XYZ file of C-alpha atoms in Angstrom:
665
model
C 42.001 -4.031 6.704
C 38.748 -2.973 8.445
C 35.924 -1.749 6.229
C 34.670 1.795 6.753
C 31.449 1.907 8.728
C 28.262 1.714 6.702
C 26.029 4.766 6.402
C 22.303 5.438 6.227
C 21.241 6.304 2.694
C 17.968 8.177 2.394
C 15.836 8.519 -0.696
C 12.233 9.307 -1.568
C 10.661 9.584 -4.995
C 7.834 11.889 -3.967
C 7.586 15.458 -2.724
C 8.946 17.822 -0.128
C 7.240 16.599 3.039
C 8.216 12.957 2.650
C 11.762 13.837 1.590
C 12.301 16.089 4.558
C 10.975 13.487 7.005
C 13.276 10.927 5.409
C 16.242 13.257 5.953
C 15.329 13.907 9.586
C 15.024 10.160 10.133
C 18.486 9.657 8.614
C 19.923 12.327 10.922
C 18.383 10.543 13.918
C 19.620 7.097 12.879
C 23.123 8.324 12.096
C 23.371 9.966 15.509
C 22.097 6.913 17.406
C 24.205 4.371 15.549
C 27.449 6.324 15.447
C 27.755 6.874 11.720
C 26.710 9.441 9.125
C 24.060 9.699 6.433
C 23.867 10.436 2.750
C 20.956 11.499 0.533
C 20.171 10.149 -2.923
C 18.251 13.221 -4.073
C 17.714 11.985 -7.634
C 16.405 8.391 -7.361
C 15.178 6.652 -10.496
C 11.459 7.206 -11.050
C 11.302 10.348 -8.899
C 8.079 12.256 -9.413
C 8.887 15.766 -8.222
C 10.330 17.953 -11.002
C 10.028 21.000 -8.728
C 12.823 19.473 -6.602
C 15.257 19.016 -9.490
C 17.363 21.968 -8.316
C 18.212 21.337 -4.660
C 20.663 24.270 -4.642
C 17.557 26.451 -4.340
C 17.234 25.170 -0.779
C 20.573 23.870 0.389
C 24.016 25.422 0.708
C 26.593 24.047 -1.729
C 29.077 22.928 0.944
C 26.350 20.996 2.779
C 25.223 19.277 -0.427
C 28.799 18.394 -1.271
C 29.097 16.615 2.079
C 25.727 14.823 2.088
C 24.410 14.344 -1.463
C 25.322 11.282 -3.521
C 26.161 11.085 -7.192
C 24.505 8.195 -9.092
C 27.841 6.385 -9.095
C 28.259 6.804 -5.335
C 24.697 5.647 -4.718
C 25.274 2.581 -6.880
C 28.358 1.654 -4.875
C 26.676 2.146 -1.492
C 23.456 0.356 -2.419
C 25.209 -2.683 -3.876
C 25.371 -4.490 -0.543
C 22.817 -2.406 1.353
C 19.668 -3.622 3.093
C 16.409 -1.671 3.485
C 15.682 -0.348 6.964
C 12.436 -2.347 7.140
C 14.433 -5.587 7.077
C 15.593 -4.789 10.635
C 12.247 -3.680 12.014
C 11.178 -7.097 13.291
C 14.438 -7.600 15.203
C 14.285 -7.569 18.991
C 17.730 -6.022 19.454
C 20.055 -3.689 17.529
C 22.773 -6.339 17.218
C 22.182 -7.324 13.595
C 21.898 -3.702 12.434
C 25.086 -2.741 14.280
C 26.956 -5.716 12.813
C 25.697 -4.799 9.341
C 26.966 -1.211 9.683
C 30.257 -2.295 11.260
C 30.868 -4.563 8.259
C 30.804 -1.476 6.048
C 27.360 -2.175 4.603
C 24.819 0.603 4.257
C 21.118 0.853 5.055
C 18.498 2.302 2.687
C 15.956 4.575 4.364
C 12.804 5.299 2.376
C 10.431 5.813 5.300
C 8.911 9.269 5.045
C 5.632 9.392 6.947
C 6.226 8.440 10.573
C 8.935 8.739 13.201
C 10.831 5.490 12.821
C 11.438 3.419 15.951
C 12.645 -0.161 16.292
C 10.995 -2.668 18.673
C 13.754 -2.098 21.230
C 13.271 1.693 21.207
C 10.709 4.060 22.743
C 9.189 6.231 20.019
C 8.021 8.823 22.555
C 11.610 9.589 23.551
C 12.635 9.879 19.885
C 9.810 12.117 18.639
C 10.700 15.320 20.585
C 14.288 15.175 19.296
C 13.109 15.906 15.737
C 12.561 19.586 16.583
C 16.340 20.084 16.702
C 17.220 18.069 13.619
C 15.904 20.660 11.153
C 18.640 23.045 12.245
C 21.300 20.509 11.230
C 20.231 20.757 7.591
C 22.305 23.257 5.627
C 19.777 25.707 4.179
C 20.738 28.832 2.236
C 20.806 32.235 3.933
C 17.713 33.339 1.973
C 15.741 30.397 3.337
C 17.068 30.883 6.875
C 15.931 34.518 6.935
C 12.273 33.642 6.252
C 12.425 30.750 8.723
C 13.364 33.315 11.392
C 10.383 35.493 10.412
C 7.974 32.579 10.790
C 9.399 31.860 14.230
C 8.930 35.443 15.348
C 5.312 35.685 14.093
C 3.854 32.336 15.133
C 5.876 30.505 17.778
C 4.132 30.318 21.123
C 1.064 32.289 19.970
C -1.507 29.465 20.298
C -1.971 29.230 16.520
C -3.844 26.389 14.787
C -2.457 25.519 11.352
C -4.681 23.812 8.778
C -3.525 21.895 5.722
C -6.033 21.237 2.946
C -4.991 19.017 0.013
C -6.361 19.429 -3.507
C -3.927 20.413 -6.325
C -2.373 17.388 -8.029
C -4.989 15.034 -6.550
C -7.718 16.863 -8.441
C -5.962 17.826 -11.621
C -2.717 15.890 -12.065
C -2.121 12.656 -13.928
C -2.257 9.939 -12.771
C -3.295 11.150 -9.298
C -6.815 12.289 -10.179
C -7.804 8.778 -11.240
C -7.827 7.063 -7.863
C -9.401 8.036 -4.555
C -7.396 9.531 -1.698
C -9.754 9.235 1.284
C -6.904 9.643 3.757
C -5.666 12.813 2.011
C -8.915 14.569 1.087
C -11.245 16.102 3.674
C -14.424 18.070 2.923
C -14.241 21.833 3.481
C -17.081 21.477 5.968
C -14.769 19.820 8.528
C -12.354 22.758 8.446
C -15.275 25.172 8.750
C -16.598 23.316 11.790
C -13.298 23.643 13.667
C -12.726 27.245 12.614
C -16.224 28.158 13.809
C -15.540 26.493 17.179
C -12.314 28.486 17.576
C -13.243 31.801 15.993
C -11.517 33.732 18.768
C -8.123 32.029 18.225
C -5.340 32.694 15.725
C -5.224 30.376 12.718
C -3.298 29.953 9.480
C -4.205 27.832 6.448
C -2.018 26.201 3.813
C -3.255 24.711 0.565
C -1.993 23.897 -2.910
C -5.278 25.391 -4.164
C -5.253 29.131 -3.291
C -8.908 29.601 -4.337
C -9.880 27.542 -1.308
C -8.022 29.759 1.140
C -9.734 32.825 -0.349
C -13.095 31.121 0.122
C -12.313 30.355 3.764
C -11.035 33.883 4.435
C -14.339 35.330 3.202
C -16.038 33.426 6.047
C -13.234 33.697 8.630
C -11.436 37.065 8.224
C -8.989 36.329 11.060
C -7.515 33.402 9.096
C -3.874 33.984 8.078
C -2.052 32.596 5.057
C 1.582 32.474 3.967
C 1.740 36.014 2.445
C 0.953 37.352 5.922
C 4.319 35.930 7.027
C 6.446 36.571 3.945
C 5.963 37.094 0.224
C 7.110 33.872 -1.406
C 5.124 34.361 -4.633
C 8.206 35.036 -6.740
C 10.091 32.026 -5.443
C 10.404 28.614 -7.048
C 7.965 25.899 -6.021
C 10.626 24.074 -4.000
C 11.357 27.176 -1.938
C 7.668 27.922 -1.426
C 6.896 24.355 -0.395
C 9.655 24.237 2.174
C 8.958 27.654 3.649
C 5.248 26.907 3.963
C 6.078 23.607 5.603
C 8.431 25.252 8.088
C 5.937 28.041 8.818
C 3.266 25.429 9.485
C 5.601 23.798 11.983
C 5.687 26.973 14.102
C 1.971 26.597 14.975
C 0.930 25.148 18.318
C -1.169 22.482 16.598
C -1.279 21.198 13.035
C -4.644 19.884 11.804
C -4.636 17.999 8.515
C -5.930 14.944 6.629
C -5.035 11.508 7.953
C -2.149 11.039 5.526
C -0.122 14.038 4.434
C 3.649 13.913 4.415
C 3.642 17.716 4.200
C 1.762 18.293 7.449
C 3.384 15.301 9.117
C 6.780 16.775 8.378
C 5.670 20.108 9.826
C 4.523 18.406 13.020
C 7.687 16.293 13.273
C 9.916 19.349 12.856
C 8.233 20.916 15.873
C 8.429 17.676 17.850
C 4.682 17.128 18.120
C 2.004 14.824 16.782
C -0.084 16.207 13.958
C -3.840 16.116 14.638
C -6.688 14.870 12.488
C -10.309 15.948 12.728
C -11.369 13.124 15.021
C -8.862 14.555 17.532
C -10.397 18.031 17.531
C -14.087 17.518 16.680
C -16.768 15.356 18.288
C -18.380 12.472 16.396
C -21.557 14.514 16.127
C -19.682 17.504 14.691
C -17.948 15.276 12.133
C -21.259 13.686 11.187
C -22.927 17.079 10.719
C -20.005 18.277 8.568
C -20.299 15.200 6.334
C -24.037 15.716 5.980
C -23.350 19.315 4.911
C -20.902 18.050 2.284
C -23.532 15.600 0.993
C -26.092 18.407 0.717
C -23.536 20.445 -1.247
C -23.123 17.518 -3.679
C -26.874 17.098 -4.005
C -27.299 20.807 -4.743
C -25.125 20.564 -7.857
C -21.437 20.911 -8.590
C -21.068 24.675 -8.884
C -19.957 24.761 -5.252
C -16.780 22.839 -6.099
C -13.560 23.812 -7.817
C -14.408 21.397 -10.638
C -16.157 18.064 -11.192
C -12.962 16.248 -10.192
C -13.094 17.821 -6.723
C -16.774 16.900 -6.467
C -15.912 13.294 -7.403
C -13.148 13.103 -4.793
C -15.342 14.580 -2.062
C -18.045 12.110 -3.102
C -15.546 9.253 -2.705
C -14.785 10.532 0.789
C -18.360 11.016 2.047
C -19.304 7.506 0.842
C -17.564 6.236 3.986
C -20.006 8.295 6.024
C -23.008 7.151 3.968
C -21.990 3.475 4.281
C -20.888 3.591 7.928
C -21.806 0.789 10.309
C -25.405 0.809 11.603
C -26.425 3.651 9.277
C -29.565 3.584 7.155
C -29.271 2.207 3.634
C -28.395 5.213 1.446
C -27.426 3.274 -1.682
C -30.039 4.939 -3.869
C -28.939 8.382 -2.688
C -25.263 7.556 -3.320
C -26.041 6.076 -6.730
C -27.969 9.186 -7.759
C -25.037 11.502 -6.957
C -22.597 9.265 -8.857
C -24.926 9.103 -11.848
C -25.168 12.905 -12.001
C -21.380 13.225 -11.696
C -20.914 10.866 -14.640
C -23.533 12.747 -16.652
C -21.751 16.002 -15.792
C -18.590 14.643 -17.435
C -16.461 13.760 -14.396
C -13.757 11.594 -15.976
C -12.044 10.260 -12.837
C -11.358 6.570 -13.492
C -12.459 5.551 -9.997
C -15.997 6.888 -10.424
C -17.403 3.962 -12.503
C -15.967 1.600 -9.867
C -17.765 3.443 -7.056
C -20.986 3.386 -9.047
C -20.541 -0.325 -9.799
C -20.300 -0.894 -6.040
C -23.511 1.075 -5.482
C -25.263 -1.081 -8.064
C -23.898 -4.250 -6.446
C -25.222 -3.171 -3.032
C -28.618 -2.658 -4.722
C -28.484 -6.276 -6.059
C -28.358 -5.007 -9.646
C -25.858 -7.635 -10.813
C -26.064 -7.005 -14.581
C -25.799 -3.233 -14.242
C -22.928 -3.588 -11.766
C -21.021 -5.925 -14.110
C -21.607 -3.544 -17.025
C -20.375 -0.533 -15.060
C -17.285 -2.377 -13.814
C -16.366 -3.182 -17.420
C -16.264 0.575 -18.051
C -13.705 0.909 -15.261
C -11.670 -2.069 -16.489
C -11.449 -0.597 -19.990
C -10.270 2.828 -18.773
C -6.467 2.996 -19.295
C -6.238 5.405 -16.361
C -7.579 2.919 -13.795
C -4.955 2.387 -11.102
C -3.542 -1.131 -10.514
C -5.158 -1.393 -7.059
C -8.527 -0.248 -8.427
C -8.177 -2.588 -11.409
C -7.817 -5.514 -8.993
C -10.857 -4.350 -7.024
C -12.811 -4.207 -10.287
C -11.828 -7.814 -10.997
C -12.964 -8.971 -7.560
C -16.251 -7.053 -7.878
C -16.777 -8.549 -11.339
C -16.228 -12.009 -9.843
C -18.881 -11.352 -7.194
C -21.405 -10.062 -9.749
C -20.778 -13.052 -12.048
C -20.966 -15.366 -9.053
C -24.465 -14.117 -8.277
C -25.420 -15.062 -11.833
C -23.968 -18.581 -11.280
C -21.245 -18.077 -13.891
C -18.719 -19.886 -11.682
C -15.942 -20.366 -14.259
C -15.956 -16.752 -15.434
C -16.193 -15.581 -11.816
C -13.155 -17.703 -10.940
C -11.191 -16.233 -13.836
C -11.997 -12.700 -12.683
C -11.148 -13.403 -9.060
C -7.949 -15.279 -9.934
C -6.638 -12.296 -11.898
C -7.634 -9.866 -9.151
C -6.206 -11.957 -6.329
C -2.789 -12.701 -7.798
C -2.415 -9.030 -8.777
C -3.266 -7.616 -5.312
C -3.682 -10.461 -2.808
C -3.621 -8.250 0.292
C -5.977 -5.515 -0.938
C -8.948 -5.390 1.526
C -11.613 -5.014 -1.175
C -10.252 -8.029 -3.080
C -10.259 -10.170 0.046
C -13.751 -9.165 1.120
C -15.240 -10.021 -2.283
C -13.050 -13.131 -2.408
C -14.441 -14.278 0.926
C -17.972 -13.796 -0.376
C -17.503 -15.914 -3.496
C -15.668 -18.630 -1.535
C -18.253 -18.776 1.248
C -21.093 -18.928 -1.310
C -19.336 -21.461 -3.569
C -19.653 -19.030 -6.480
C -16.304 -19.750 -8.175
C -14.746 -22.820 -9.718
C -11.827 -23.779 -7.494
C -10.096 -25.715 -10.296
C -8.549 -22.433 -11.451
C -6.570 -22.172 -8.206
C -3.575 -24.123 -6.929
C -3.987 -27.058 -4.523
C -5.057 -25.883 -1.066
C -7.400 -26.942 1.735
C -10.439 -24.853 0.850
C -12.400 -26.305 3.763
C -9.749 -24.915 6.115
C -9.396 -21.657 4.165
C -13.093 -20.978 4.800
C -12.703 -21.171 8.584
C -9.368 -19.366 9.000
C -10.752 -15.866 9.484
C -9.218 -12.454 10.061
C -10.689 -9.350 11.753
C -12.560 -6.761 9.701
C -10.199 -4.382 7.945
C -9.942 -1.167 9.930
C -8.513 1.081 7.229
C -9.834 2.665 4.086
C -11.030 0.570 1.206
C -13.673 1.144 -1.437
C -15.993 -1.604 -0.313
C -18.514 -1.276 2.518
C -17.509 -4.587 4.074
C -20.713 -5.462 5.892
C -22.784 -4.822 2.768
C -20.865 -7.673 1.144
C -20.246 -10.086 4.048
C -22.018 -11.157 7.214
C -19.168 -13.348 8.464
C -15.620 -12.167 9.084
C -13.490 -12.337 5.925
C -11.150 -15.220 5.151
C -7.485 -14.764 5.888
C -6.153 -15.459 2.404
C -2.606 -15.480 3.746
C -3.509 -19.142 4.294
C -3.420 -19.593 0.511
C -0.370 -17.352 0.133
C 1.637 -19.303 2.707
C 1.899 -22.109 0.140
C 1.645 -20.100 -3.072
C 3.116 -16.625 -2.606
C 5.309 -17.354 -5.665
C 2.208 -16.714 -7.797
C 1.654 -13.200 -6.463
C 2.675 -10.197 -8.550
C 2.590 -7.933 -5.497
C 5.930 -7.697 -3.715
C 4.417 -6.966 -0.298
C 2.357 -10.119 -0.578
C 5.398 -12.144 -1.604
C 7.136 -11.068 1.616
C 4.603 -12.947 3.765
C 7.122 -15.515 4.953
C 9.246 -12.747 6.530
C 6.305 -10.764 7.903
C 5.897 -11.781 11.560
C 2.726 -9.722 12.274
C 0.900 -11.276 9.300
C 2.058 -14.764 10.260
C 0.884 -14.143 13.825
C -2.542 -13.053 12.595
C -2.703 -16.258 10.554
C -1.753 -18.227 13.671
C -4.427 -16.403 15.687
C -7.006 -17.384 13.063
C -5.947 -21.013 13.420
C -6.236 -20.841 17.221
C -9.743 -19.308 17.033
C -10.910 -21.868 14.481
C -13.300 -24.341 16.148
C -14.725 -26.154 13.124
C -12.056 -28.883 12.997
C -10.241 -30.832 15.734
C -6.488 -30.350 16.192
C -5.825 -33.952 15.135
C -7.473 -33.420 11.732
C -4.736 -33.928 9.071
C -5.686 -30.614 7.448
C -5.006 -28.772 10.691
C -1.876 -30.757 11.538
C -0.286 -30.171 8.115
C -0.983 -26.451 8.089
C -0.031 -25.809 11.712
C 3.272 -27.675 11.177
C 4.249 -25.432 8.261
C 3.092 -22.270 10.017
C 4.768 -23.304 13.280
C 8.086 -23.765 11.487
C 7.761 -20.288 9.913
C 6.994 -18.494 13.182
C 9.570 -20.526 15.131
C 7.215 -22.279 17.557
C 8.577 -25.618 16.326
C 11.755 -26.541 14.453
C 11.872 -27.545 10.793
C 12.822 -31.050 11.921
C 9.716 -31.287 14.117
C 7.555 -29.933 11.291
C 9.033 -32.557 8.948
C 8.162 -35.355 11.375
C 4.574 -34.096 11.773
C 4.102 -33.711 8.013
C 5.478 -37.171 7.296
C 2.990 -38.655 9.790
C 0.173 -36.710 8.120
C 1.226 -38.110 4.734
C 1.186 -41.657 6.118
C -2.543 -41.095 6.743
C -3.240 -39.038 3.602
C -0.648 -40.207 1.031
C -2.374 -38.822 -2.061
C -2.591 -35.123 -1.109
C -0.193 -33.140 -3.350
C -0.305 -30.072 -1.071
C 1.055 -31.996 1.903
C 3.878 -33.427 -0.233
C 4.707 -29.900 -1.432
C 4.810 -28.600 2.137
C 7.133 -31.433 3.135
C 9.387 -30.683 0.148
C 9.646 -27.038 1.234
C 10.492 -28.067 4.810
C 13.275 -30.307 3.458
C 14.487 -27.380 1.347
C 14.590 -25.137 4.412
C 16.718 -27.770 6.160
C 19.151 -27.816 3.233
C 18.146 -31.327 2.162
C 17.987 -30.636 -1.571
C 17.756 -34.245 -2.744
C 14.909 -35.094 -0.348
C 13.199 -31.885 -1.392
C 13.303 -32.783 -5.101
C 12.105 -36.341 -4.523
C 9.223 -35.184 -2.338
C 8.193 -32.504 -4.822
C 8.160 -35.226 -7.487
C 5.794 -37.182 -5.207
C 3.524 -34.128 -5.076
C 3.481 -33.948 -8.851
C 2.789 -37.671 -9.127
C -0.463 -37.103 -7.202
C -1.702 -34.710 -9.919
C 0.627 -34.983 -12.960
C -1.072 -32.384 -15.165
C -1.415 -29.666 -12.541
C 0.233 -26.504 -13.893
C 0.772 -25.064 -10.411
C 2.637 -28.134 -9.171
C 4.718 -28.279 -12.359
C 5.597 -24.598 -11.890
C 6.541 -25.150 -8.234
C 8.656 -28.146 -9.256
C 10.435 -26.015 -11.843
C 11.231 -23.308 -9.317
C 12.521 -25.878 -6.828
C 14.767 -27.469 -9.450
C 16.205 -24.033 -10.279
C 16.814 -23.407 -6.589
C 18.753 -26.657 -6.315
C 20.994 -25.964 -9.298
C 19.120 -27.905 -11.991
C 18.407 -24.661 -13.814
C 17.859 -25.992 -17.330
C 15.539 -28.757 -16.166
C 13.649 -26.333 -13.933
C 13.142 -23.848 -16.737
C 11.724 -26.566 -18.968
C 9.212 -27.360 -16.234
C 8.203 -23.706 -15.899
C 7.631 -23.381 -19.638
C 5.611 -26.616 -19.588
C 3.461 -25.181 -16.768
C 2.799 -22.058 -18.835
C 1.716 -24.183 -21.807
C -0.931 -25.841 -19.620
C -2.021 -22.788 -17.639
C -4.350 -20.144 -19.065
C -5.163 -17.848 -16.176
C -2.111 -17.150 -13.991
C -0.043 -14.136 -14.965
C 2.991 -15.075 -12.836
C 3.384 -18.435 -14.601
C 2.982 -16.922 -18.067
C 5.342 -14.062 -17.232
C 8.066 -16.297 -15.829
C 8.014 -18.528 -18.914
C 8.238 -15.424 -21.099
C 11.118 -14.043 -19.058
C 13.077 -17.300 -19.382
C 12.596 -17.474 -23.138
C 13.483 -13.789 -23.518
C 16.654 -14.385 -21.531
C 17.464 -17.300 -23.846
C 17.066 -15.023 -26.864
C 13.913 -16.810 -28.107
C 11.947 -13.622 -28.628
C 9.142 -15.024 -30.754
C 8.337 -17.766 -28.232
C 8.672 -15.288 -25.367
C 6.177 -12.904 -26.960
C 3.321 -15.404 -26.805
C 3.681 -15.925 -23.073
C 4.390 -12.275 -22.249
C 1.383 -11.169 -24.307
C -0.829 -13.533 -22.327
C 0.716 -12.343 -19.037
C 0.054 -8.713 -19.960
C -3.507 -9.491 -20.987
C -4.088 -11.210 -17.650
C -2.667 -8.244 -15.732
C -2.340 -5.181 -17.999
C -1.480 -2.874 -15.090
C 1.689 -4.815 -14.214
C 4.352 -2.780 -15.996
C 7.056 -5.448 -15.939
C 5.170 -7.582 -18.476
C 4.663 -4.609 -20.797
C 8.358 -3.713 -20.585
C 9.468 -7.287 -21.225
C 7.049 -7.571 -24.124
C 8.605 -4.484 -25.715
C 12.057 -6.043 -25.375
C 10.688 -9.159 -27.067
C 9.519 -7.052 -29.985
C 5.844 -7.073 -29.030
């Protein structure tokens, strides 16, 4: 009997824009791969209560055909794969075979038009304009969609989207920065002033802002000029505003906004950001105007939270490359915001960075402690705080404490740009004790560089580093099992990251190719990227070990190559050789335990993992895994000790807190 063809299953946990884009992507994929799609509208952990009643938007017969019950979703997702697992393929063959075998594909992408390497995204994008009409909306919704078409389509209208709402006032959103979602009002004003003779419409989740803009630009339209949606539910309003936005000739919005992206996708066009429609000089002048508004006091903002978020945004302008040093100016604004009572958890972190740039190590460390103690600090920001703390302690020559801080930050978020920039600084300057980290070639780690990060982070990179940052994927290639971050743990399957690591090795000129450090690393990396076979990598690594027999890292790499070749016995013996080089090393004991588990010696492996946790004091993954094993064995009291330590090492990692509760802690 042939299995029914698999389907695309879409789900998003966030709001309207992302969900709609996800649905349009599912429609596209189903059409191109000869199947259908389903929508899991109520995924676990969804954060959009305004969307809890989809019948407000969609016709019942359409929902009956396309929406999944929890039971149906469970059945379809049991043997499903995420869409991203096919995105490094060079042909559709594996995806087609997967669907033909009756297995489904989970689609959670909701920000960009999805295209595989074998497809041309520019031929896919224009098709989205038709997909919206395949969604079964109610007659009430359809009627207002028609009105928006009649009023705006083809009229040369610019649509503006300005985000505030939940980012300013909602928990937990107000407590981290959103530089890609927040833009100062001054940028919108600059473009409106340039195009005062053209039709325009503005959308915002903060109506006071639109009123403020309309007082300066009377020709500016808003949603009530199209249709009165004030009495409608939030879900209806959100969708109708989104659709109305899509009728404009151009959509101008912050860099990341699923809402405006969805509007642009519906109309088959690319949404524009301010660098597309303003000159560099105009953008610079707008940012300077925003800074003057901050310096004048905070009455010109909706509240101190908006002032704090705009401050976080204009810091990128103040710290831009080749600009004058404006640290004192930035620090003064942050200080007044804190005095004014701004309680955004990110603000002490930004001020701690200002103090670090000013070489005020004690004050920076003190301010970062304020951020670390705030229960609202986001996990990413918490890791940045740890890395900043490490750098401040490193300057004071407290190498052990600095290493503890950096270790916790790194294993929590090992691909966060801020963490890696500060990590590079303390490694280059020999400001941390390396004994707290697993065996690696630190001399090679220092010379395997990566380009500067070209996306938003808190840290002004060149105020922290002169040299390019380290590529810490070098460390993760051997020790990703210690990372708490799932994206970081997927390094071995991430071809672009592996290629960047390979590029760093090629550019490295500090060591000759025949150096055993280079030969060992390039053999492992070559096997992962497919430039050499596992068998060839094994031969190279064995020759390296004949020259350097006492290096536990090289033994571990050889053991993993044997494991990849299915040679379990050789793998275990070689891992034992690694451990023999450094018998009390908690990291090697932990790796040995995991390898034993992998090869079926589960009980023996678990004993090794627990032993590693008894030796280790600073690695949350080791403590957490020992706690998980003991909890699974029903030894709750023993589990609590390890899980408590794991949570203390990384209090923002919810899994440890949840496991600790189950253990009675």
